């Protein structure tokens, strides 16, 4: 054991430690998986429908429709609204690829809008400026666990008769004015990728809605458009959530509220530690609107003055995990280069050069957080010494 470890100071801090969160639930996971194994119901077993029910309730939605991934959830929502060639869908450029790729796959055009520099979420004013006669839907992303400005977005959608598809893949249990995401727009999309706040042991996804007709269409489209068996009224896709995944997610659902509060406590502690160290004068800390509830899938700071990459290297050298979500905005991706001109995305491009996500997972210890903050403080001490010299 090193002197550092023996003194009680962590020698390293991972960006995420999935195993640390899963270990206490090992016995429950094994029991849940054995139940599925013994039942032989590997597709659409009772655990799948129970998970749909619980996610819908947690989101204050009437219906939950499971699918194979968060990416498929977005795709299915667009398919159910029959969005295709000639249509446009307004999306943020500062998000994960799946938000826009689902639009592109259907032959529609993703129209990229700029973000609010404080929340990193799509800017309603940019949405309004991007609307054309071909616009059919808006996909606001509740990025990093904080809800987008849904009051303004829904008002714009109502004025132009547009669908609102919430990309809540990073934001389960986050709230906007007391209402959980996933039930604020027309349909919500969730991901159970292992790094999410409710992460499975592989891919998985869910849609939520209060629209009974839409829920029926989503169920139809996720199963090859087949109802009854071998009769196809539409061409759907094969996007089913395996019963094994549903069983493990049900085990985790019992801990989700507690884990969310642990993330929120970690975010508050970071804010206190950074301010006590004076680091809020060097980096820009993330904010949470007092009217909303942040689920903190990521704790993302801004590192100004072109120092982000140097700081990230410094952290890596000290065995501290960090990540850049996202280094290349979608409008600058090679695969979308032939889409033609787009609106100015100044804030998006600036954020891509400055953002850095720090460890925030529920089991992160206060000691580990202090190591993160102290290491960043050391970086700026060195920067200031160089400036004086």
Tab-separated table of C-alpha atoms in Angstrom, residues 43 60 122 132 155 163 197 215 221:
chain	number	residue	atom	x	y	z
A	43	UNK	CA	-38.927	-12.156	-24.475
A	60	UNK	CA	-46.059	10.432	-14.165
A	122	UNK	CA	-31.462	23.610	-26.585
A	132	UNK	CA	-39.987	26.196	-41.494
A	155	UNK	CA	-45.557	26.885	-26.325
A	163	UNK	CA	-44.693	17.133	-31.839
A	197	UNK	CA	-28.495	6.731	-13.777
A	215	UNK	CA	-48.704	3.940	-27.037
A	221	UNK	CA	-43.721	-0.535	-34.435
